[in-house]
Structure formats: C-alpha cells, structure tokens
CSV table of C-alpha atoms and ligand atoms in Angstrom, one decimal:
chain,number,residue,atom,x,y,z
V,1,MET,CA,-20.1,8.7,3.9
V,2,SER,CA,-21.1,8.9,7.3
V,3,GLU,CA,-18.6,11.2,8.8
V,4,LEU,CA,-15.8,13.1,7.2
V,5,ASP,CA,-14.2,14.9,9.7
V,6,THR,CA,-10.8,16.6,8.1
V,7,HIS,CA,-9.6,18.3,11.3
V,8,THR,CA,-9.0,14.6,13.1
V,9,GLN,CA,-5.6,14.6,12.6
V,10,VAL,CA,-4.7,11.6,14.4
V,11,TYR,CA,-5.9,8.3,14.7
V,12,ARG,CA,-4.6,6.0,17.0
V,13,VAL,CA,-3.7,2.2,16.0
V,14,ASP,CA,-4.6,0.3,18.9
V,15,LEU,CA,-2.8,-3.1,18.9
V,16,GLY,CA,-1.7,-3.3,22.1
V,17,THR,CA,1.7,-3.2,22.9
V,18,ARG,CA,2.3,-2.7,18.8
V,19,SER,CA,0.0,0.1,19.1
V,20,TYR,CA,1.0,4.2,17.0
V,21,ASP,CA,-0.5,6.7,15.6
V,22,ILE,CA,-1.6,8.0,12.3
V,23,HIS,CA,-1.0,11.7,12.1
V,24,ILE,CA,-2.3,13.3,9.0
V,25,GLU,CA,-1.8,17.0,8.6
V,26,PRO,CA,-0.7,19.2,5.8
V,27,GLY,CA,2.7,20.9,5.8
V,28,CYS,CA,3.5,18.3,8.5
V,29,LEU,CA,7.0,17.1,7.2
V,30,ASP,CA,9.4,20.1,9.3
V,31,GLY,CA,7.3,18.9,12.6
V,32,LEU,CA,9.5,15.0,12.3
V,33,GLY,CA,11.9,16.0,14.5
V,34,LYS,CA,9.9,17.2,17.2
V,35,ALA,CA,7.3,14.0,16.6
V,36,MET,CA,10.5,11.7,17.3
V,37,GLY,CA,11.6,13.3,20.3
V,38,ASP,CA,7.9,12.8,21.7
V,39,LEU,CA,8.3,9.5,20.9
V,40,PHE,CA,12.2,8.3,22.1
V,41,ASP,CA,13.4,9.6,25.3
V,42,THR,CA,16.8,10.1,23.9
V,43,PRO,CA,17.2,11.5,20.5
V,44,SER,CA,20.3,9.0,19.1
V,45,ARG,CA,20.9,7.6,16.1
V,46,CYS,CA,19.0,7.3,13.2
V,47,MET,CA,18.4,6.4,9.5
V,48,ILE,CA,16.4,7.4,6.8
V,49,ILE,CA,16.2,5.4,4.1
V,50,SER,CA,14.3,6.7,0.7
V,51,ASN,CA,15.1,6.2,-2.9
V,52,VAL,CA,17.3,8.8,-5.4
V,53,THR,CA,13.4,10.1,-6.3
V,54,VAL,CA,12.3,10.6,-2.9
V,55,ALA,CA,15.8,11.7,-1.5
V,56,THR,CA,16.4,14.5,-4.2
V,57,LEU,CA,13.1,16.0,-3.3
V,58,TYR,CA,13.2,15.6,0.4
V,59,MET,CA,15.6,14.4,1.9
V,60,ALA,CA,17.2,17.6,3.1
V,61,GLN,CA,14.2,18.5,4.6
V,62,VAL,CA,13.1,15.8,6.5
V,63,ARG,CA,17.8,15.6,7.9
V,64,ASN,CA,16.8,19.3,8.8
V,65,SER,CA,13.9,18.4,11.6
V,66,LEU,CA,15.7,15.4,12.7
V,67,GLU,CA,19.3,17.0,13.2
V,68,GLN,CA,17.5,20.4,14.6
V,69,HIS,CA,16.0,18.0,17.5
V,70,GLY,CA,19.5,16.6,18.3
V,71,TRP,CA,19.2,13.3,16.2
V,72,GLN,CA,22.5,12.3,14.9
V,73,VAL,CA,21.1,11.0,10.7
V,74,SER,CA,22.5,8.4,8.4
V,75,GLU,CA,20.9,7.8,5.0
V,76,CYS,CA,20.8,5.1,2.5
V,77,ILE,CA,19.5,5.8,-0.2
V,78,LEU,CA,18.3,3.0,-3.0
V,79,PRO,CA,17.6,2.7,-6.7
V,80,ASP,CA,14.2,3.7,-7.5
V,81,GLY,CA,11.2,1.4,-8.6
V,82,GLU,CA,9.6,-1.6,-8.2
V,83,ARG,CA,12.6,-3.7,-9.6
V,84,TYR,CA,14.3,-2.8,-7.1
V,85,LYS,CA,12.4,-4.7,-4.0
V,86,THR,CA,14.3,-7.8,-3.4
V,87,MET,CA,17.4,-9.3,-1.8
V,88,ASP,CA,19.9,-6.7,-3.3
V,89,SER,CA,18.7,-4.0,-1.8
V,90,PHE,CA,17.4,-5.7,1.7
V,91,SER,CA,21.0,-6.3,1.6
V,92,ARG,CA,22.0,-2.9,1.1
V,93,ILE,CA,19.8,-1.4,3.7
V,94,MET,CA,21.3,-4.3,6.0
V,95,ASP,CA,25.4,-2.8,5.0
V,96,ALA,CA,24.1,0.2,6.0
V,97,LEU,CA,23.1,-0.1,9.1
V,98,MET,CA,25.4,-2.2,10.4
V,99,HIS,CA,27.9,0.2,8.9
V,100,ALA,CA,26.1,3.2,10.7
V,101,ARG,CA,26.3,0.6,14.1
V,102,LEU,CA,22.5,1.3,14.9
V,103,SER,CA,21.6,-0.7,18.3
V,104,ARG,CA,18.7,-2.0,19.0
V,105,ASN,CA,16.2,1.3,19.8
V,106,GLU,CA,17.9,3.3,17.5
V,107,PRO,CA,14.9,4.0,14.7
V,108,VAL,CA,15.2,3.9,10.3
V,109,ILE,CA,12.5,6.1,8.6
V,110,ALA,CA,11.4,4.9,5.4
V,111,LEU,CA,10.7,7.9,3.5
V,112,GLY,CA,9.1,7.3,-0.3
V,113,GLY,CA,6.3,5.0,-1.8
V,114,GLY,CA,5.2,1.6,-1.1
V,115,VAL,CA,8.3,0.4,-2.0
V,116,VAL,CA,10.3,1.9,-0.1
V,117,GLY,CA,8.1,1.7,2.7
V,118,ASP,CA,8.0,-2.2,2.5
V,119,MET,CA,11.5,-2.8,2.4
V,120,THR,CA,12.4,-0.7,5.3
V,121,GLY,CA,10.1,-2.4,7.4
V,122,PHE,CA,11.3,-6.0,7.0
V,123,ALA,CA,14.9,-4.3,6.9
V,124,ALA,CA,14.0,-3.0,10.5
V,125,ALA,CA,11.8,-6.1,11.2
V,126,CYS,CA,14.9,-8.6,10.9
V,127,TYR,CA,18.3,-6.1,11.8
V,128,ARG,CA,19.2,-7.1,15.3
V,129,ARG,CA,15.6,-9.3,15.6
V,130,GLY,CA,13.6,-5.4,15.1
V,131,ILE,CA,14.2,-2.2,15.5
V,132,PRO,CA,11.4,0.5,15.4
V,133,PHE,CA,10.7,2.1,12.2
V,134,ILE,CA,8.4,5.4,11.2
V,135,GLN,CA,6.6,5.6,8.1
V,136,VAL,CA,6.9,8.5,5.8
V,137,PRO,CA,4.8,7.8,3.0
V,138,THR,CA,4.9,10.7,-0.3
V,139,THR,CA,2.4,8.6,-2.5
V,140,VAL,CA,-1.2,8.2,-2.6
V,141,LEU,CA,-0.7,4.5,-2.3
V,142,ALA,CA,1.4,4.8,0.6
V,143,GLN,CA,-0.6,7.6,1.9
V,144,VAL,CA,-4.0,5.8,1.8
V,145,ASP,CA,-2.4,2.2,2.7
V,146,SER,CA,0.7,0.6,2.8
V,147,SER,CA,2.2,2.6,5.1
V,148,VAL,CA,-0.5,1.7,7.7
V,149,GLY,CA,-1.0,-1.8,9.3
V,150,GLY,CA,2.6,-3.2,9.7
V,151,LYS,CA,2.7,-5.6,6.1
V,152,THR,CA,6.3,-5.5,5.1
V,153,ALA,CA,8.3,-7.2,2.2
V,154,ILE,CA,10.6,-7.7,-1.3
V,155,ASN,CA,9.8,-9.6,-3.8
V,156,HIS,CA,10.8,-12.8,-5.1
V,157,PRO,CA,11.8,-13.9,-8.8
V,158,HIS,CA,8.8,-16.6,-8.4
V,159,GLY,CA,6.2,-13.9,-6.4
V,160,LYS,CA,5.4,-10.8,-5.0
V,161,ASN,CA,6.8,-10.0,-1.6
V,162,MET,CA,7.5,-13.5,-1.1
V,163,ILE,CA,9.5,-12.8,1.6
V,164,GLY,CA,8.2,-10.4,4.2
V,165,ALA,CA,6.5,-9.9,7.5
V,166,PHE,CA,4.0,-7.9,10.0
V,167,TYR,CA,5.8,-5.7,11.4
V,168,GLN,CA,3.9,-2.8,12.6
V,169,PRO,CA,5.5,1.4,12.6
V,170,ARG,CA,6.1,3.2,15.4
V,171,LEU,CA,4.6,6.3,14.1
V,172,VAL,CA,3.2,6.9,10.5
V,173,TRP,CA,3.7,10.6,9.8
V,174,ILE,CA,1.2,11.7,6.5
V,175,ASP,CA,2.0,15.0,4.7
V,176,PRO,CA,-0.5,15.4,2.3
V,177,LEU,CA,1.6,18.4,0.1
V,178,VAL,CA,4.2,15.9,-0.9
V,179,LEU,CA,2.2,15.1,-3.6
V,180,THR,CA,2.0,18.3,-5.7
V,181,THR,CA,5.4,16.5,-6.8
V,182,LEU,CA,3.8,13.2,-7.9
V,183,ASP,CA,3.8,11.9,-11.1
V,184,ILE,CA,-0.2,12.2,-12.7
V,185,ARG,CA,-0.3,8.2,-13.5
V,186,GLU,CA,1.2,7.7,-9.9
V,187,ILE,CA,-1.9,9.9,-8.6
V,188,ARG,CA,-4.4,7.6,-10.5
V,189,ALA,CA,-2.3,4.3,-9.3
V,190,GLY,CA,-3.0,5.2,-6.1
V,191,LEU,CA,-6.6,6.3,-6.1
V,192,GLY,CA,-7.4,2.9,-7.6
V,193,GLU,CA,-6.4,1.4,-4.2
V,194,ALA,CA,-8.6,4.6,-2.1
V,195,ILE,CA,-11.5,2.7,-4.0
V,196,LYS,CA,-10.8,-0.3,-2.8
V,197,TYR,CA,-12.0,1.0,0.7
V,198,GLY,CA,-15.3,1.8,-0.8
V,199,LEU,CA,-15.7,-1.5,-3.0
V,200,ILE,CA,-15.0,-3.6,-0.1
V,201,ARG,CA,-16.6,-1.6,3.0
V,202,ASP,CA,-18.2,1.7,2.6
V,203,ALA,CA,-20.2,2.1,-0.2
V,204,ALA,CA,-21.1,6.2,1.2
V,205,PHE,CA,-17.1,6.1,0.2
V,206,PHE,CA,-17.4,4.7,-3.1
V,207,ASP,CA,-20.1,7.5,-3.8
V,208,TRP,CA,-18.2,10.0,-2.3
V,209,MET,CA,-14.4,9.1,-4.8
V,210,GLN,CA,-16.0,9.2,-7.7
V,211,GLN,CA,-18.3,13.1,-6.7
V,212,HIS,CA,-15.3,14.0,-5.9
V,213,MET,CA,-12.6,12.4,-8.7
V,214,GLN,CA,-11.2,15.1,-10.7
V,215,ARG,CA,-10.9,17.1,-7.3
V,216,VAL,CA,-8.7,14.5,-6.2
V,217,GLN,CA,-6.7,14.3,-8.8
V,218,ASP,CA,-6.2,17.8,-8.8
V,219,LEU,CA,-5.0,17.3,-5.4
V,220,ASP,CA,-7.4,20.1,-3.7
V,221,ALA,CA,-6.5,19.9,-0.3
V,222,GLY,CA,-9.1,19.3,1.7
V,223,ASP,CA,-10.8,16.7,-0.4
V,224,LEU,CA,-7.1,15.2,-0.3
V,225,SER,CA,-6.9,15.4,3.5
V,226,THR,CA,-11.0,14.0,3.8
V,227,MET,CA,-10.1,10.9,1.2
V,228,ILE,CA,-6.4,10.1,3.2
V,229,HIS,CA,-8.1,10.6,6.4
V,230,ALA,CA,-11.0,8.2,4.8
V,231,CYS,CA,-9.0,5.2,4.0
V,232,CYS,CA,-6.6,5.3,6.9
V,233,ARG,CA,-9.7,5.2,9.3
V,234,HIS,CA,-11.4,2.2,7.1
V,235,LYS,CA,-7.7,0.6,7.0
V,236,ALA,CA,-7.2,1.3,11.2
V,237,GLU,CA,-9.7,-0.2,11.6
V,238,VAL,CA,-9.2,-3.8,9.5
V,239,VAL,CA,-6.1,-4.2,11.0
V,240,MET,CA,-7.6,-3.4,14.2
V,241,ALA,CA,-9.4,-6.5,14.2
V,242,ASP,CA,-6.8,-8.4,11.7
V,243,GLU,CA,-3.6,-7.9,12.1
V,244,THR,CA,-2.0,-10.8,10.7
V,245,GLU,CA,-4.3,-11.2,8.2
V,246,GLN,CA,-6.9,-14.7,9.7
V,247,GLY,CA,-10.3,-13.1,9.0
V,248,ILE,CA,-11.3,-10.2,8.0
V,249,ARG,CA,-8.2,-8.2,6.7
V,250,ALA,CA,-7.9,-10.7,2.6
V,251,LEU,CA,-10.6,-8.7,2.0
V,252,LEU,CA,-7.9,-5.3,1.6
V,253,ASN,CA,-6.4,-7.7,-1.5
V,254,LEU,CA,-9.1,-7.3,-3.5
V,255,GLY,CA,-8.2,-7.3,-7.2
V,256,HIS,CA,-4.6,-8.3,-5.6
V,257,THR,CA,-5.1,-12.1,-7.0
V,258,PHE,CA,-5.5,-11.0,-10.3
V,259,GLY,CA,-3.5,-8.2,-10.2
V,260,HIS,CA,-0.1,-9.5,-9.0
V,261,ALA,CA,-0.7,-12.0,-11.7
V,262,ILE,CA,-0.8,-9.2,-14.0
V,263,GLU,CA,2.4,-7.8,-13.1
V,264,SER,CA,4.1,-11.1,-12.7
V,265,MET,CA,3.2,-11.6,-16.5
V,266,THR,CA,4.4,-8.1,-18.0
V,267,HIS,CA,7.4,-8.7,-16.2
V,268,TYR,CA,7.0,-5.8,-13.2
V,269,SER,CA,7.5,-3.2,-16.2
V,270,GLU,CA,4.1,-2.2,-18.0
V,271,PHE,CA,1.8,-1.3,-14.9
V,272,LEU,CA,1.5,0.2,-12.0
V,273,HIS,CA,0.4,-2.1,-8.4
V,274,GLY,CA,-2.4,0.4,-8.6
V,275,GLU,CA,-3.0,0.0,-12.0
V,276,ALA,CA,-2.5,-4.3,-12.0
V,277,VAL,CA,-4.8,-4.4,-8.8
V,278,ALA,CA,-7.6,-1.9,-10.5
V,279,MET,CA,-8.2,-4.3,-13.5
V,280,GLY,CA,-7.7,-7.1,-11.3
V,281,THR,CA,-10.5,-5.5,-9.4
V,282,LEU,CA,-12.6,-5.3,-13.0
V,283,MET,CA,-11.8,-9.4,-13.3
V,284,ALA,CA,-13.0,-9.9,-10.0
V,285,ALA,CA,-16.4,-8.5,-10.6
V,286,ARG,CA,-17.0,-9.6,-13.4
V,287,LEU,CA,-16.3,-13.0,-11.6
V,288,SER,CA,-19.0,-12.4,-9.1
V,289,GLU,CA,-21.4,-11.5,-11.8
V,290,GLN,CA,-20.4,-14.8,-13.7
V,291,LEU,CA,-20.7,-17.3,-10.5
V,292,GLY,CA,-23.5,-15.0,-9.6
V,293,TYR,CA,-22.8,-13.7,-6.9
V,294,ALA,CA,-22.9,-10.4,-7.8
V,295,GLY,CA,-26.3,-9.0,-10.0
V,296,SER,CA,-25.4,-7.5,-13.3
V,297,GLY,CA,-23.9,-4.1,-13.8
V,298,ILE,CA,-21.4,-4.4,-10.8
V,299,GLU,CA,-18.7,-4.4,-13.1
V,300,GLU,CA,-20.0,-2.0,-15.1
V,301,GLN,CA,-20.6,0.3,-12.3
V,302,ILE,CA,-16.7,0.0,-11.3
V,303,ARG,CA,-15.1,0.3,-14.5
V,304,ASP,CA,-17.2,3.9,-14.8
V,305,CYS,CA,-15.1,5.0,-11.6
V,306,TYR,CA,-11.8,3.9,-12.7
V,307,GLN,CA,-12.6,5.7,-16.4
V,308,GLN,CA,-13.1,8.5,-14.6
V,309,ALA,CA,-9.8,8.6,-12.2
V,310,GLY,CA,-7.6,7.9,-15.5
V,311,LEU,CA,-7.4,4.1,-14.0
V,312,PRO,CA,-6.2,1.2,-17.2
V,313,THR,CA,-9.5,-0.9,-17.9
V,314,ALA,CA,-8.4,-3.2,-20.6
V,315,ILE,CA,-7.3,-6.8,-19.3
V,316,PRO,CA,-4.4,-7.9,-21.1
V,317,ASN,CA,-4.6,-11.0,-22.9
V,318,PHE,CA,-2.6,-14.0,-21.8
V,319,SER,CA,-3.7,-17.7,-21.8
V,320,ALA,CA,-6.1,-19.1,-19.3
V,321,ASP,CA,-2.9,-21.6,-18.7
V,322,ALA,CA,-0.4,-18.4,-18.0
V,323,TRP,CA,-2.5,-17.0,-16.0
V,324,LEU,CA,-3.3,-20.1,-13.2
V,325,ASP,CA,0.3,-20.0,-13.4
V,326,ALA,CA,1.0,-16.8,-12.5
V,327,MET,CA,-1.7,-16.9,-9.7
V,328,GLY,CA,-0.8,-20.7,-8.8
V,329,HIS,CA,2.3,-18.0,-6.8
V,330,ASP,CA,0.5,-16.1,-5.1
V,331,LYS,CA,1.0,-16.0,-1.3
V,332,LYS,CA,-2.4,-15.4,-0.3
V,333,ASN,CA,-3.6,-19.1,-1.3
V,334,ILE,CA,-3.8,-21.8,0.9
V,335,GLY,CA,-2.3,-25.3,-0.3
V,336,ASP,CA,-3.3,-25.5,-4.2
V,337,ARG,CA,-6.4,-23.7,-3.5
V,338,ILE,CA,-6.2,-20.0,-5.1
V,339,ARG,CA,-8.0,-17.6,-2.9
V,340,TYR,CA,-9.9,-14.8,-4.6
V,341,ILE,CA,-12.1,-11.8,-2.6
V,342,LEU,CA,-15.4,-11.3,-4.9
V,343,LEU,CA,-18.0,-9.1,-4.5
V,344,HIS,CA,-22.1,-9.2,-3.3
V,345,ASN,CA,-22.0,-5.6,-3.9
V,346,ILE,CA,-20.5,-2.0,-4.2
V,347,GLY,CA,-19.4,-2.1,-0.4
V,348,LYS,CA,-19.5,-5.7,0.6
V,349,ALA,CA,-16.7,-8.2,-0.4
V,350,PHE,CA,-16.1,-11.7,0.4
V,351,VAL,CA,-13.4,-14.5,0.6
V,352,ALA,CA,-14.4,-17.6,-2.1
V,353,GLU,CA,-11.9,-20.5,-1.5
V,354,HIS,CA,-13.7,-22.5,-3.8
V,355,VAL,CA,-14.1,-21.7,-6.9
V,356,ASP,CA,-13.7,-24.0,-10.0
V,357,PRO,CA,-10.4,-23.4,-12.1
V,358,ALA,CA,-13.0,-24.1,-15.0
V,359,ALA,CA,-14.5,-20.9,-14.0
V,360,ILE,CA,-11.0,-18.8,-14.3
V,361,ARG,CA,-10.7,-20.4,-17.7
V,362,GLN,CA,-14.8,-19.2,-18.7
V,363,LEU,CA,-13.4,-15.3,-17.2
V,364,ILE,CA,-10.3,-14.9,-19.4
V,365,HIS,CA,-12.1,-16.6,-22.3
V,366,SER,CA,-14.7,-13.9,-21.8
V,367,TYR,CA,-11.9,-11.4,-22.8
V,368,GLY,CA,-11.3,-12.6,-26.1
I,1,NAD,P1,6.4,3.6,-5.4
I,1,NAD,O1,6.9,3.3,-4.0
I,1,NAD,O2,7.8,3.2,-6.3
I,1,NAD,O3,5.7,5.3,-6.2
I,1,NAD,C1,5.9,5.6,-6.9
I,1,NAD,C2,6.9,6.4,-7.5
I,1,NAD,O4,6.9,7.7,-7.4
I,1,NAD,C3,8.6,6.3,-7.4
I,1,NAD,O5,9.1,6.3,-8.6
I,1,NAD,C4,9.1,6.8,-6.8
I,1,NAD,O6,10.1,7.3,-6.5
I,1,NAD,C5,8.3,8.4,-6.8
I,1,NAD,N1,8.0,9.2,-5.4
I,1,NAD,C6,7.6,8.6,-4.2
I,1,NAD,N2,7.6,9.5,-3.9
I,1,NAD,C7,7.0,11.3,-4.5
I,1,NAD,C8,6.9,12.4,-4.5
I,1,NAD,N3,6.2,12.6,-3.9
I,1,NAD,N4,7.1,13.2,-5.5
I,1,NAD,C9,7.4,12.5,-6.3
I,1,NAD,N5,7.5,10.7,-7.0
I,1,NAD,C10,7.2,10.7,-5.7
I,1,NAD,O7,4.8,2.8,-5.4
I,1,NAD,P2,4.1,2.9,-5.2
I,1,NAD,O8,2.7,3.1,-5.5
I,1,NAD,O9,4.1,3.9,-3.9
I,1,NAD,O10,3.6,1.6,-4.0
I,1,NAD,C11,3.6,0.3,-4.5
I,1,NAD,C12,4.4,-0.7,-3.5
I,1,NAD,O11,3.5,-1.1,-2.2
I,1,NAD,C13,3.9,-2.3,-4.3
I,1,NAD,O12,5.6,-3.0,-3.8
I,1,NAD,C14,3.2,-3.0,-3.5
I,1,NAD,O13,3.5,-4.0,-3.2
I,1,NAD,C15,2.8,-1.9,-2.0
I,1,NAD,N6,2.2,-1.9,-1.5
I,1,NAD,C16,2.3,-2.8,0.0
I,1,NAD,C17,0.9,-2.3,0.4
I,1,NAD,C18,1.2,-2.6,2.4
I,1,NAD,O14,0.3,-3.2,3.0
I,1,NAD,N7,2.3,-3.1,2.6
I,1,NAD,C19,-0.1,-2.2,0.3
I,1,NAD,C20,0.0,-1.7,-1.3
I,1,NAD,C21,0.8,-1.6,-1.8
I,2,LIG,N1,-2.4,-4.1,1.3
I,2,LIG,C1,-3.1,-4.8,2.0
I,2,LIG,C2,-2.8,-4.8,3.6
I,2,LIG,O1,-2.6,-3.9,4.1
I,2,LIG,O2,-3.7,-5.9,4.1
C-alpha cells in the first residue's frame, strides 16, 4: 500500500454543495454532539434511527452526547435484520418523523450497520423532499463501505435495494471502538468488502490485507484504523470521480451480481451480505479466467485470502436457470443485459456488458 497514514482522521468527500467529512477516530462516539454543533448553526430537534440491537448498546451514549450540546432528541428503533429493510420499516420511519414534526433543516442520525444506514438515508431523502442525515456506522461493512457515498435504499420482494436514491450524508462519524461488540461472523463479512478495494484498484492493499488478516479479525486497534482509513480513502475517491455510478463506481459492485442472486435465492436468510458478495467475487474471478480476461490462478489466490478471513467459499447449488432468473432482477442491469464486474488482475477490475448467457451456464455447471 502506498502511504498508510494512521494519524489522518478526516477525509473530505468533495462533491460541491454535497461535500462532507468522514471522521475516523477511536472513541469519537461521545464527540458526535459537538460535531453536530459545528455542522448546524443552532441545535434543534433531531432523530436517531437505529435497531433494537444497536440501540441497546449505543443509543444512550449517542443521545447523551447530543443532549449535552443542546439537541432535542427523539428515537425510532426498528427490528434488526436485512429482512426488515422494507417498505414497512420505511413507513415506520416516516410515521416517527411526522410524529416528531421534524422540519426541513432538522437532521436524522443513522446509528447502525448498512441496513439502518441505507434505510435512514432513503427516509431522509424522501421526508419533506430531503432533510440532512448523519451516518454513524457501527459494523465493519458500514465503516469501510456503505456509510460513504450516498447510496440509500430499501428492498423489494423482487430484488434487493430496488427502491432508493443517491442521497449524500452531511457527515460520516466512524468510531472503530464500537466494533468490539460485533459478532465475529459480521466482522469477517465486513472484511470481504475491505478486500474488495484491493481486488478492484489496489493490489498492494490486497497484499496488506492478507498479511494483517488475523490482526484485523482480532480488532487490533492500529491495523483496524489503518484498514478503515484505506477503505474510506478508496471509497471517497471513487465516489468523487463518479457519484451516480455512470462509470467507475460500478466497479465497487464486484461480486454483487452473483452475490445478490445468492442472497435472493436463499431468501436473505442463509448468508450475510458480505459473505454472499465474497462468493459472488469468486464466481466473477472464475468467469474472468474462463473468458480469458485473467490468467489462471486468480480465483485460487482470492479463495486463499477469503479462507484466511473466515469467509464461505463453497458456492451454493442452484440450477443455471435459477441463477440467470435471479440475476435478471438486479438493478445494475441495462435493459435485458446482465452486467458483470470482472478482473484482469488483482487490483484491476472492469465492467463486462456482453457476456454470453452460455458462458454463465458453463460457469454454473463447473460447480457440479
Ligand atoms: P446490518 O446492518 O444488518 O448489521 C449486521 C448485524 O450487526 C445486525 O444484527 C446489527 O444489529 C448488528 N450490529 C451492528 N452494529 C453492531 C455493533 N457495533 N455491535 C453489535 N452488533 C451490531 O448489516 P451490514 O453488514 O452492516 O450491512 C448490510 C447492508 O448494507 C445490506 O443491506 C447491503 O445492501 C447494504 N450495503 C449498502 C452499501 C451502500 O453503499 N449503501 C454498500 C454495501 C452494503
Ligand atoms: N457499495 C457500492 C457503492 O457504494 O457504489
């Protein structure tokens, strides 16, 4: 990795009038109230949106920090899980916002992982045609990826994240210490998303991840901060270059076309998002080899890395028709064409829009 600066704590995501800071600092959760004071002229009403699990752990701490700085805080606490990333939960958030009578300039705070962050962002985009929102991500996945970049959404029975908007947060406030309460399986799923940046655009970071895999799983403070910094820098660079995914941002979807199909075919109940994306990435790597875009061995190299990270690497068994049908519902497709993110090398991904379905059938059959 070129320059790892573990001391830098703030990145600016420069998007003109939609610019914002990503603040990364162990222990910064208590400082949110002050930071919000710097962001808004006068403290007023705000709402913290979270889920039952995260609220039990961190709601009081965040609430205190805000109240100490003059904020009048209300809460909306949702059930926990991807299966609640729905229109019902969205309605519950809307009801809570109406009930609290938040006005156009009063912010919502997403306190949780990617599910809470995506839903809160979408609600913020819609309520009164847009109110400010703050991301306080509490999972590895959310700290290295989903809290930055303004993709917000809820799921529909016909597909994941099908209803949503690009809507940027006003601040991303990352406290790596909150990860100490996270389940090891969730930590590992988040590492899959961190490895992704190495695969797409930074071979040296891929090597770094391999060398530090045990230490980041053990939540070594220095290595964890280094990893989050590197990922946020990558994410910010990509988003600044292509906010609404007209070009290179699509590369961040490596593994997602197959991964979303795995999630949908297993009814969002068997695998975590990061696990499904890891398996999807292995499939993309095999397809890249099969089509001659990458030299042989790349799939094996990635599998070794995922195994070190404790991620699942056995692709679930479904018919080729089921795979193609599930992928046909992916929102990243253009018309009837399914888009794939493939690899030339570790560190070099590209978008392939003209993959013959016969090649996908061959890929699926290769898993027996
Ligand atoms: P999640 O939000 O469901 O969180 C995982 C689990 O960890 C949940 O049970 C949660 O309650 C719990 N949890 C969260 N923080 C905790 C903490 N500090 N201590 C203990 N438990 C904690 O899952 P996720 O992996 O964070 O996010 C997945 C979602 O993110 C998916 O819906 C995916 O579509 C979305 N996503 C969005 C983007 C984006 O750019 N917007 C990118 C990647 C993924
Ligand atoms: N996580 C993919 C993106 O933000 O574009």
